[in-house]
Tab-separated table of C-alpha atoms and ligand atoms in Angstrom:
chain	number	residue	atom	x	y	z
A	16	MET	CA	-168.119	27.321	57.564
A	17	ASN	CA	-169.150	25.814	60.888
A	18	THR	CA	-171.906	28.157	61.835
A	19	ILE	CA	-174.941	28.363	64.059
A	20	LYS	CA	-178.347	27.842	62.479
A	21	ILE	CA	-181.998	28.283	63.388
A	22	ASP	CA	-184.184	25.183	63.224
A	23	LYS	CA	-187.949	25.861	63.103
A	24	GLN	CA	-189.255	22.299	62.837
A	25	HIS	CA	-190.758	22.358	66.353
A	26	LEU	CA	-192.413	25.717	65.717
A	27	ALA	CA	-194.561	24.653	62.779
A	28	GLN	CA	-197.860	24.594	64.657
A	29	TYR	CA	-197.226	28.018	66.233
A	30	VAL	CA	-195.543	30.158	63.563
A	31	SER	CA	-196.656	30.144	59.936
A	32	ALA	CA	-194.937	31.353	56.778
A	33	ALA	CA	-197.582	34.089	56.692
A	34	ASP	CA	-196.548	35.243	60.204
A	35	ILE	CA	-192.942	35.544	59.027
A	36	ASN	CA	-193.952	37.390	55.849
A	37	GLU	CA	-196.043	39.770	57.892
A	38	ILE	CA	-193.237	40.770	60.265
A	39	SER	CA	-190.445	40.776	57.638
A	40	ALA	CA	-190.735	44.434	56.714
A	41	GLU	CA	-190.521	45.472	60.373
A	42	ILE	CA	-187.491	43.260	61.002
A	43	LEU	CA	-185.662	44.600	57.951
A	44	ALA	CA	-186.560	48.166	58.926
A	45	ALA	CA	-185.190	47.520	62.429
A	46	ARG	CA	-181.982	46.126	60.933
A	47	ASN	CA	-181.671	49.138	58.635
A	48	THR	CA	-182.164	51.487	61.579
A	49	LEU	CA	-179.437	49.647	63.481
A	50	LEU	CA	-177.001	49.775	60.574
A	51	ALA	CA	-177.810	53.355	59.620
A	52	GLY	CA	-177.279	54.351	63.239
A	53	ASN	CA	-180.335	56.599	63.277
A	54	GLY	CA	-182.427	54.849	65.942
A	55	LYS	CA	-182.815	55.271	69.691
A	56	GLY	CA	-179.604	54.857	71.668
A	57	ASN	CA	-177.478	55.299	68.537
A	58	ASP	CA	-174.550	56.633	70.546
A	59	PHE	CA	-174.057	53.044	71.837
A	60	LEU	CA	-173.557	51.210	68.552
A	61	GLY	CA	-169.794	50.733	68.787
A	62	TRP	CA	-170.294	46.977	69.237
A	63	VAL	CA	-171.715	46.575	65.700
A	64	ASN	CA	-168.335	46.962	63.968
A	65	LEU	CA	-166.177	46.031	66.941
A	66	PRO	CA	-165.040	42.611	65.640
A	67	GLU	CA	-163.792	44.212	62.389
A	68	GLU	CA	-162.374	47.326	63.963
A	69	GLN	CA	-160.732	45.715	66.973
A	70	ASP	CA	-157.365	47.391	67.551
A	71	ALA	CA	-154.708	44.673	67.124
A	72	ALA	CA	-152.420	46.516	69.540
A	73	ILE	CA	-154.969	46.034	72.338
A	74	VAL	CA	-155.165	42.307	71.695
A	75	GLU	CA	-151.356	42.090	71.718
A	76	SER	CA	-151.172	44.099	74.922
A	77	ILE	CA	-153.658	41.737	76.589
A	78	LYS	CA	-151.509	38.779	75.521
A	79	ALA	CA	-148.446	40.521	76.954
A	80	ASP	CA	-150.237	41.008	80.281
A	81	VAL	CA	-151.158	37.324	80.279
A	82	ALA	CA	-147.509	36.370	79.590
A	83	ARG	CA	-146.330	38.705	82.351
A	84	LEU	CA	-148.768	37.634	85.063
A	85	SER	CA	-149.832	34.058	84.412
A	86	PRO	CA	-146.491	32.384	85.365
A	87	LYS	CA	-146.697	33.864	88.842
A	88	ILE	CA	-150.380	33.514	89.702
A	89	SER	CA	-152.715	30.618	90.380
A	90	LEU	CA	-155.812	32.802	90.660
A	91	PHE	CA	-157.053	35.763	88.656
A	92	VAL	CA	-159.818	37.724	90.365
A	93	VAL	CA	-162.223	39.466	87.984
A	94	VAL	CA	-164.026	42.299	89.756
A	95	GLY	CA	-167.145	43.493	87.942
A	96	ILE	CA	-170.915	43.198	87.751
A	97	GLY	CA	-173.501	42.873	84.976
A	98	GLY	CA	-171.985	43.571	81.595
A	99	SER	CA	-168.592	44.028	83.210
A	100	TYR	CA	-168.332	40.352	84.141
A	101	LEU	CA	-171.063	38.115	82.706
A	102	GLY	CA	-169.632	37.840	79.178
A	103	ALA	CA	-166.197	36.798	80.382
A	104	ARG	CA	-167.689	34.300	82.819
A	105	ALA	CA	-169.988	32.913	80.113
A	106	VAL	CA	-167.075	32.170	77.765
A	107	ILE	CA	-164.699	30.891	80.444
A	108	GLU	CA	-167.255	28.564	82.041
A	109	ALA	CA	-168.384	27.292	78.639
A	110	LEU	CA	-164.804	26.272	77.827
A	111	GLN	CA	-163.270	25.134	81.077
A	112	SER	CA	-163.645	21.811	82.800
A	113	GLU	CA	-166.375	21.675	85.433
A	114	PHE	CA	-163.559	20.672	87.756
A	115	ALA	CA	-161.054	23.206	86.438
A	116	HIS	CA	-159.660	24.277	89.763
A	117	SER	CA	-158.397	20.794	90.520
A	118	VAL	CA	-157.641	19.414	87.052
A	119	GLU	CA	-156.107	22.434	85.297
A	120	PRO	CA	-153.747	23.820	87.933
A	121	ARG	CA	-151.315	25.358	85.401
A	122	ARG	CA	-153.850	27.816	84.086
A	123	PRO	CA	-154.698	30.815	86.236
A	124	TYR	CA	-158.110	29.915	87.558
A	125	VAL	CA	-160.537	32.807	87.322
A	126	VAL	CA	-162.681	33.718	90.319
A	127	TYR	CA	-165.170	36.552	90.507
A	128	ALA	CA	-165.844	39.448	92.850
A	129	GLY	CA	-167.805	42.678	92.682
A	130	HIS	CA	-170.963	40.869	91.543
A	131	THR	CA	-172.309	40.392	95.074
A	132	LEU	CA	-172.352	42.131	98.440
A	133	SER	CA	-172.405	38.899	100.420
A	134	GLU	CA	-170.112	39.180	103.432
A	135	ASP	CA	-169.651	35.409	103.564
A	136	TYR	CA	-168.527	35.426	99.942
A	137	TYR	CA	-165.745	37.950	100.599
A	138	SER	CA	-164.714	36.352	103.833
A	139	GLN	CA	-164.295	33.010	102.032
A	140	LEU	CA	-162.563	34.642	99.056
A	141	LEU	CA	-160.048	36.392	101.304
A	142	GLN	CA	-159.232	33.103	103.027
A	143	LEU	CA	-158.500	31.633	99.592
A	144	LEU	CA	-156.420	34.641	98.571
A	145	ASP	CA	-154.343	34.333	101.743
A	146	ARG	CA	-153.119	30.984	100.376
A	147	GLU	CA	-152.858	31.652	96.627
A	148	ASP	CA	-150.800	33.924	94.415
A	149	TYR	CA	-153.161	36.174	92.550
A	150	ALA	CA	-153.748	39.242	90.422
A	151	VAL	CA	-156.864	41.333	89.873
A	152	ALA	CA	-158.729	42.848	86.947
A	153	VAL	CA	-161.105	45.546	88.122
A	154	ILE	CA	-163.697	46.265	85.452
A	155	SER	CA	-166.307	49.025	85.483
A	156	LYS	CA	-167.390	51.179	82.586
A	157	SER	CA	-168.786	53.927	84.779
A	158	GLY	CA	-166.079	53.382	87.349
A	159	THR	CA	-168.590	54.252	90.049
A	160	THR	CA	-170.683	51.100	90.552
A	161	THR	CA	-170.959	50.321	94.261
A	162	GLU	CA	-170.584	46.525	94.226
A	163	PRO	CA	-167.249	46.402	92.338
A	164	ALA	CA	-166.003	49.514	94.159
A	165	VAL	CA	-166.586	47.808	97.517
A	166	ALA	CA	-164.946	44.565	96.338
A	167	PHE	CA	-161.976	46.393	94.871
A	168	ARG	CA	-161.354	48.376	98.020
A	169	ILE	CA	-161.220	45.104	99.993
A	170	LEU	CA	-158.976	43.377	97.431
A	171	LYS	CA	-156.648	46.347	96.966
A	172	ALA	CA	-156.034	46.425	100.728
A	173	HIS	CA	-155.434	42.656	100.762
A	174	LEU	CA	-153.052	42.799	97.802
A	175	GLU	CA	-151.052	45.705	99.235
A	176	ASN	CA	-150.850	43.994	102.587
A	177	LYS	CA	-149.712	40.722	101.017
A	178	TYR	CA	-147.297	41.980	98.346
A	179	GLY	CA	-146.479	45.620	99.205
A	180	LYS	CA	-147.798	48.626	97.309
A	181	ALA	CA	-145.494	48.487	94.280
A	182	GLU	CA	-145.930	44.766	93.566
A	183	ALA	CA	-149.675	45.082	94.212
A	184	ALA	CA	-149.879	47.832	91.580
A	185	SER	CA	-148.271	45.517	89.021
A	186	ARG	CA	-150.872	42.837	89.835
A	187	ILE	CA	-153.867	45.096	89.229
A	188	ILE	CA	-155.270	45.887	85.787
A	189	ALA	CA	-158.101	48.396	85.423
A	190	VAL	CA	-160.641	48.284	82.593
A	191	THR	CA	-162.733	51.429	82.532
A	192	ASP	CA	-163.663	54.675	80.821
A	193	ALA	CA	-160.945	56.612	79.001
A	194	ARG	CA	-161.467	59.816	80.955
A	195	ARG	CA	-164.075	59.627	83.713
A	196	GLY	CA	-164.996	57.820	86.903
A	197	ALA	CA	-163.475	56.971	90.249
A	198	LEU	CA	-161.828	53.818	88.904
A	199	HIS	CA	-160.166	55.788	86.110
A	200	ASP	CA	-158.834	58.266	88.659
A	201	ILE	CA	-157.564	55.536	91.015
A	202	ALA	CA	-155.839	53.712	88.127
A	203	VAL	CA	-154.092	56.881	86.956
A	204	LYS	CA	-153.014	57.856	90.466
A	205	GLU	CA	-151.748	54.369	91.381
A	206	GLY	CA	-150.193	53.729	87.962
A	207	TYR	CA	-152.160	50.551	87.161
A	208	PRO	CA	-152.048	49.183	83.636
A	209	MET	CA	-155.336	50.279	82.100
A	210	TYR	CA	-157.596	49.279	79.216
A	211	VAL	CA	-160.353	51.469	77.901
A	212	ILE	CA	-163.984	50.525	77.298
A	213	PRO	CA	-165.001	52.547	74.243
A	214	ASP	CA	-167.550	55.285	74.953
A	215	ASN	CA	-169.932	53.898	72.354
A	216	VAL	CA	-170.059	50.325	73.723
A	217	GLY	CA	-172.541	49.708	76.565
A	218	GLY	CA	-171.775	47.250	79.366
A	219	ARG	CA	-173.842	44.303	78.168
A	220	PHE	CA	-172.443	44.626	74.627
A	221	SER	CA	-168.821	44.847	75.796
A	222	VAL	CA	-167.627	41.225	75.929
A	223	LEU	CA	-165.483	41.646	72.794
A	224	THR	CA	-163.644	44.629	74.332
A	225	PRO	CA	-160.949	44.161	77.034
A	226	VAL	CA	-163.887	43.695	79.454
A	227	GLY	CA	-164.201	40.135	78.181
A	228	LEU	CA	-160.973	39.614	76.281
A	229	LEU	CA	-158.628	40.168	79.244
A	230	PRO	CA	-160.191	37.605	81.618
A	231	ILE	CA	-160.786	35.116	78.796
A	232	ALA	CA	-157.150	35.350	77.664
A	233	MET	CA	-155.924	35.133	81.264
A	234	ALA	CA	-157.924	31.915	81.665
A	235	GLY	CA	-155.885	30.497	78.774
A	236	TYR	CA	-158.384	30.730	75.912
A	237	ASP	CA	-157.840	31.844	72.336
A	238	ILE	CA	-159.188	35.372	71.932
A	239	ASP	CA	-158.117	35.498	68.266
A	240	ALA	CA	-160.467	32.601	67.508
A	241	LEU	CA	-163.233	34.265	69.559
A	242	LEU	CA	-162.874	37.474	67.542
A	243	GLN	CA	-162.703	35.536	64.259
A	244	GLY	CA	-165.997	33.826	65.099
A	245	ALA	CA	-167.566	37.211	65.835
A	246	ARG	CA	-166.199	38.642	62.561
A	247	ASP	CA	-167.613	35.755	60.535
A	248	MET	CA	-171.011	36.044	62.193
A	249	ARG	CA	-170.992	39.794	61.644
A	250	ARG	CA	-170.488	39.179	57.930
A	251	ILE	CA	-173.492	36.824	57.872
A	252	CYS	CA	-175.620	39.349	59.785
A	253	MET	CA	-174.580	42.164	57.438
A	254	GLU	CA	-174.726	40.347	54.129
A	255	SER	CA	-178.115	38.751	53.943
A	256	ASP	CA	-181.378	40.654	53.647
A	257	SER	CA	-183.299	37.425	53.618
A	258	ILE	CA	-184.676	36.409	56.995
A	259	ALA	CA	-184.307	32.745	56.047
A	260	ASP	CA	-180.548	33.156	55.425
A	261	ASN	CA	-179.776	35.429	58.333
A	262	PRO	CA	-180.018	33.612	61.681
A	263	ALA	CA	-180.008	36.806	63.756
A	264	LEU	CA	-182.889	38.323	61.767
A	265	GLU	CA	-184.751	35.025	61.899
A	266	TYR	CA	-184.349	34.740	65.662
A	267	ALA	CA	-185.480	38.352	66.134
A	268	ALA	CA	-188.493	37.709	63.893
A	269	LEU	CA	-189.558	34.457	65.561
A	270	ARG	CA	-189.335	35.740	69.126
A	271	ASN	CA	-191.332	38.872	68.239
A	272	ILE	CA	-193.994	36.798	66.466
A	273	LEU	CA	-194.318	34.580	69.529
A	274	TYR	CA	-194.420	37.584	71.860
A	275	ARG	CA	-197.254	39.097	69.860
A	276	LYS	CA	-199.100	35.786	70.166
A	277	GLY	CA	-198.991	36.104	73.954
A	278	LYS	CA	-195.799	34.192	74.702
A	279	LYS	CA	-194.344	36.653	77.184
A	280	VAL	CA	-191.572	34.443	78.571
A	281	GLU	CA	-188.604	33.007	76.699
A	282	MET	CA	-186.789	30.105	78.324
A	283	LEU	CA	-183.246	29.665	77.037
A	284	VAL	CA	-182.619	25.951	77.409
A	285	ASN	CA	-179.343	24.046	77.321
A	286	PHE	CA	-178.434	20.415	77.831
A	287	LEU	CA	-174.832	21.182	78.842
A	288	PRO	CA	-174.313	22.625	82.316
A	289	ASN	CA	-171.222	24.532	81.204
A	290	LEU	CA	-173.530	26.812	79.180
A	291	LYS	CA	-175.256	28.102	82.328
A	292	TYR	CA	-173.429	31.424	82.205
A	293	ILE	CA	-174.160	31.853	78.508
A	294	SER	CA	-177.766	31.940	79.707
A	295	GLU	CA	-176.911	34.424	82.469
A	296	TRP	CA	-175.159	36.703	79.953
A	297	TRP	CA	-178.092	36.325	77.527
A	298	LYS	CA	-180.596	37.178	80.286
A	299	GLN	CA	-178.844	40.463	80.988
A	300	LEU	CA	-178.483	41.228	77.283
A	301	TYR	CA	-182.174	40.756	76.503
A	302	GLY	CA	-183.634	41.712	79.879
A	303	GLU	CA	-181.866	45.070	80.108
A	304	SER	CA	-182.285	45.801	76.415
A	305	GLU	CA	-185.990	45.030	76.071
A	306	GLY	CA	-187.568	45.168	79.517
A	307	LYS	CA	-188.813	48.755	79.604
A	308	GLU	CA	-191.876	50.922	78.972
A	309	GLY	CA	-194.039	48.052	80.304
A	310	LYS	CA	-192.885	45.834	77.444
A	311	GLY	CA	-190.460	43.026	76.710
A	312	ILE	CA	-190.176	39.257	76.695
A	313	LEU	CA	-189.101	38.015	80.143
A	314	PRO	CA	-185.833	36.098	79.618
A	315	HIS	CA	-185.530	33.017	81.779
A	316	SER	CA	-183.281	29.972	81.551
A	317	LEU	CA	-183.200	26.288	82.338
A	318	SER	CA	-180.484	23.612	82.296
A	319	PHE	CA	-181.829	20.236	81.210
A	320	THR	CA	-182.039	17.435	81.987
A	321	THR	CA	-181.343	18.725	85.532
A	322	ASP	CA	-184.243	21.193	85.561
A	323	LEU	CA	-186.648	18.742	83.919
A	324	HIS	CA	-186.798	17.274	87.410
A	325	SER	CA	-187.754	20.602	88.966
A	326	MET	CA	-189.292	22.915	86.360
A	327	GLY	CA	-190.269	20.270	83.792
A	328	GLN	CA	-193.732	19.866	85.286
A	329	TYR	CA	-194.500	23.571	84.936
A	330	VAL	CA	-193.177	23.787	81.401
A	331	GLN	CA	-195.208	20.752	80.338
A	332	GLN	CA	-198.512	21.617	81.990
A	333	GLY	CA	-198.423	25.015	83.722
A	334	GLU	CA	-199.704	28.326	82.399
A	335	ARG	CA	-199.045	28.568	78.661
A	336	LEU	CA	-197.058	31.802	78.748
A	337	MET	CA	-193.670	30.731	77.423
A	338	PHE	CA	-191.725	29.579	74.451
A	339	GLU	CA	-188.407	27.788	74.626
A	340	THR	CA	-185.183	28.459	72.754
A	341	PHE	CA	-183.007	25.357	72.832
A	342	ILE	CA	-179.269	25.729	72.328
A	343	SER	CA	-178.495	22.370	70.771
A	344	VAL	CA	-174.805	21.478	70.467
A	345	ASP	CA	-173.924	18.967	67.716
A	346	LYS	CA	-170.599	17.603	68.874
A	347	PRO	CA	-169.401	16.903	72.397
A	348	SER	CA	-165.729	17.465	73.088
A	349	SER	CA	-165.309	14.181	74.970
A	350	LYS	CA	-166.630	10.636	74.881
A	351	VAL	CA	-168.031	8.560	77.730
A	352	GLU	CA	-169.795	5.272	76.957
A	353	ILE	CA	-172.156	3.285	79.174
A	354	PRO	CA	-170.328	0.138	80.374
A	355	PHE	CA	-171.862	-3.381	80.347
A	356	ASP	CA	-172.926	-4.817	83.703
A	357	GLU	CA	-173.609	-8.540	83.852
A	358	GLN	CA	-176.218	-8.278	86.617
A	359	ASN	CA	-178.086	-5.348	85.036
A	360	LEU	CA	-179.786	-4.637	88.364
A	361	ASP	CA	-180.330	-1.010	87.309
A	362	GLY	CA	-181.987	-2.174	84.064
A	363	ILE	CA	-179.925	0.073	81.815
A	364	ASN	CA	-178.022	-2.512	79.782
A	365	TYR	CA	-180.147	-1.366	76.825
A	366	LEU	CA	-177.911	1.734	76.849
A	367	VAL	CA	-174.637	-0.228	76.635
A	368	GLY	CA	-172.357	1.090	73.890
A	369	LYS	CA	-174.201	4.371	73.609
A	370	THR	CA	-172.326	7.530	74.524
A	371	LEU	CA	-173.743	9.927	77.089
A	372	ASP	CA	-173.993	12.463	74.306
A	373	GLU	CA	-176.275	10.150	72.332
A	374	ILE	CA	-178.480	9.668	75.384
A	375	ASN	CA	-178.467	13.423	76.076
A	376	HIS	CA	-179.473	14.214	72.488
A	377	ASN	CA	-182.331	11.734	72.703
A	378	ALA	CA	-183.427	13.393	75.942
A	379	GLU	CA	-183.259	16.717	74.111
A	380	LEU	CA	-185.354	15.546	71.169
A	381	GLY	CA	-187.836	13.827	73.464
A	382	THR	CA	-188.160	17.031	75.498
A	383	MET	CA	-188.690	19.212	72.432
A	384	ILE	CA	-191.485	16.960	71.150
A	385	ALA	CA	-193.111	16.693	74.587
A	386	HIS	CA	-193.020	20.442	75.253
A	387	ARG	CA	-194.197	21.261	71.737
A	388	GLY	CA	-197.098	18.866	72.278
A	389	GLY	CA	-197.800	20.489	75.647
A	390	GLY	CA	-198.321	23.892	74.049
A	391	VAL	CA	-194.818	25.341	74.245
A	392	PRO	CA	-193.358	26.598	70.940
A	393	VAL	CA	-189.765	25.332	70.639
A	394	LEU	CA	-187.169	27.222	68.654
A	395	LYS	CA	-183.837	25.496	68.191
A	396	ILE	CA	-180.467	27.175	67.771
A	397	GLN	CA	-178.151	24.554	66.304
A	398	VAL	CA	-174.549	25.033	67.413
A	399	PRO	CA	-171.761	22.924	65.819
A	400	LYS	CA	-169.653	22.677	68.994
A	401	VAL	CA	-168.483	24.747	71.927
A	402	ASP	CA	-165.134	26.384	71.259
A	403	GLU	CA	-163.797	29.930	71.145
A	404	TYR	CA	-164.682	30.378	67.469
A	405	VAL	CA	-168.298	29.267	67.865
A	406	LEU	CA	-168.715	31.251	71.092
A	407	GLY	CA	-167.552	34.348	69.201
A	408	GLN	CA	-170.274	33.653	66.662
A	409	MET	CA	-172.878	33.163	69.377
A	410	ILE	CA	-171.974	36.415	71.104
A	411	TYR	CA	-172.303	38.463	67.943
A	412	PHE	CA	-175.419	36.576	66.844
A	413	PHE	CA	-177.241	37.269	70.118
A	414	GLU	CA	-176.088	40.906	70.219
A	415	PHE	CA	-177.180	41.646	66.660
A	416	ALA	CA	-180.507	39.874	67.115
A	417	CYS	CA	-181.012	41.832	70.345
A	418	GLY	CA	-180.526	45.184	68.625
A	419	VAL	CA	-182.954	44.217	65.841
A	420	SER	CA	-185.455	42.701	68.258
A	421	GLY	CA	-185.396	45.748	70.552
A	422	TYR	CA	-186.032	48.137	67.679
A	423	THR	CA	-188.833	45.863	66.435
A	424	LEU	CA	-190.361	46.073	69.912
A	425	GLY	CA	-190.120	49.859	69.712
A	426	VAL	CA	-187.797	50.453	72.690
A	427	ASN	CA	-184.288	51.840	73.053
A	428	PRO	CA	-182.296	48.593	73.384
A	429	PHE	CA	-179.162	50.400	74.549
A	430	ASP	CA	-180.143	52.102	77.788
A	431	GLN	CA	-181.101	50.765	81.231
A	432	PRO	CA	-182.764	53.602	83.166
A	433	GLY	CA	-184.616	51.204	85.472
A	434	VAL	CA	-181.398	49.976	87.086
A	435	GLU	CA	-181.046	53.266	88.962
A	436	ALA	CA	-184.104	52.911	91.234
A	437	TYR	CA	-182.628	50.376	93.670
A	438	LYS	CA	-179.331	52.249	93.731
A	439	LYS	CA	-181.015	55.465	94.850
A	440	ASN	CA	-182.827	53.716	97.702
A	441	MET	CA	-179.648	51.923	98.754
A	442	PHE	CA	-177.742	55.235	98.810
A	443	ILE	CA	-180.469	56.886	100.931
A	444	LEU	CA	-180.440	53.944	103.358
A	445	LEU	CA	-176.639	53.933	103.580
A	446	GLY	CA	-176.409	57.719	104.019
A	447	LYS	CA	-174.387	58.466	100.891
A	448	PRO	CA	-173.501	62.177	100.740
A	449	GLY	CA	-175.967	64.002	98.532
A	450	TYR	CA	-178.865	61.653	99.341
A	451	GLU	CA	-179.683	63.003	102.826
A	452	GLY	CA	-183.385	63.614	103.454
A	453	GLN	CA	-184.531	61.994	100.201
A	454	GLN	CA	-187.578	59.721	100.232
A	455	LEU	CA	-187.442	55.998	99.522
A	456	GLN	CA	-189.635	55.074	96.580
B	3	PA5	O1	-175.372	46.780	80.696
B	3	PA5	C1	-175.004	47.632	81.489
B	3	PA5	O2	-174.558	48.708	81.095
B	3	PA5	C2	-175.024	47.404	83.001
B	3	PA5	O3	-175.602	46.223	83.392
B	3	PA5	C3	-173.609	47.434	83.515
B	3	PA5	O4	-172.860	46.488	82.819
B	3	PA5	C4	-173.485	47.156	84.993
B	3	PA5	O5	-174.373	47.948	85.706
B	3	PA5	C5	-172.068	47.435	85.472
B	3	PA5	O6	-171.741	48.776	85.232
B	3	PA5	P1	-170.265	49.307	85.260
B	3	PA5	O7	-169.482	48.591	84.222
B	3	PA5	O8	-170.395	50.766	84.963
B	3	PA5	O9	-169.724	49.057	86.636
């Protein structure tokens, strides 16, 4: 099976076999807690068996919605924030051309809303929507989050104005709680098609529910292959008790060992710009799951070689507080070779006949060795290629490792109480009913 693997060769001087032996019992205990469902946050473990237990009727219904809407739209607007949009965006941007809007006009192109409160952003989006045929997925587990609620109110008004109320209702799909929340109530009242986010799946673990599956399918990608990848990775995560044979346990072990050795920052590094949103999704997954009680590795990300020319100096010689996790992709999906130039004024004829991928992989290896030598432990996650199947594996791998890692750290990986503080202040400042007279803090 084409699967993702952990490569420790650039960690040798930082993590010993004895370190791994020492943490093994804790990692296995954390995994057992996760699987037994008797740890903190155990009412949010629905994601663990989700790939196996996915209701086929939901997948078919999503495909039917795609068949119904995609012939008549050029744009699909995904309204959501945090876990209600990052997973879908991560998969779509990993798979689509960097220039998708101009080179893949047949496919509904996915744009995003509800993840920002920028007035300029909405003003520009509305100008685009004036010209394009579009539909909207509005996604919110709680159904009460301010950013998507604001965006949806604006888009609902635009849609109804452009198409009339009945046609607008057929172009809106809600993804939310089965029973509660303002979005649930609006969807029921307006008669929107609706998908449910299971009660026991938290936002950042919800990409394999309709939260991610609907936008990914609407963008034209194979959600069956995505789910198959997740199922196969789940089997690997479940089957092996040996840290060496279980990449999720190994990743959880290595990052906790490094954290205990004072490496408080993890840089997720890629050499393919289309993986940028995988990093954004990963940052939410690990940041919200582990950053609490004054603990947690700070998740950060870099796209090389681009960021070698901005952050490379710091990584090589700045404060030694980080380790790097490289996502290294074996096979590119396309081939571009360096052409011969008789004059060779740029001096790069020595690269003639090499593909860009070969050059990029040499940059990657050179960077790993340089950073390792500069005091940065480098952990490599070897990925066979970027397609729906492998992305499904990656999603489950990172989720499972996150649950194990969070329990190893001793926190509840499935809550996010700290997210409420800014909301309360914003509500006081905006005069939301019920917040009158409360103090900012
Ligand atoms: O991981 C989480 O639960 C959060 O980050 C949420 O995904 C985010 O706040 C959006 O919430 P909701 O889907 O309720 O609008």
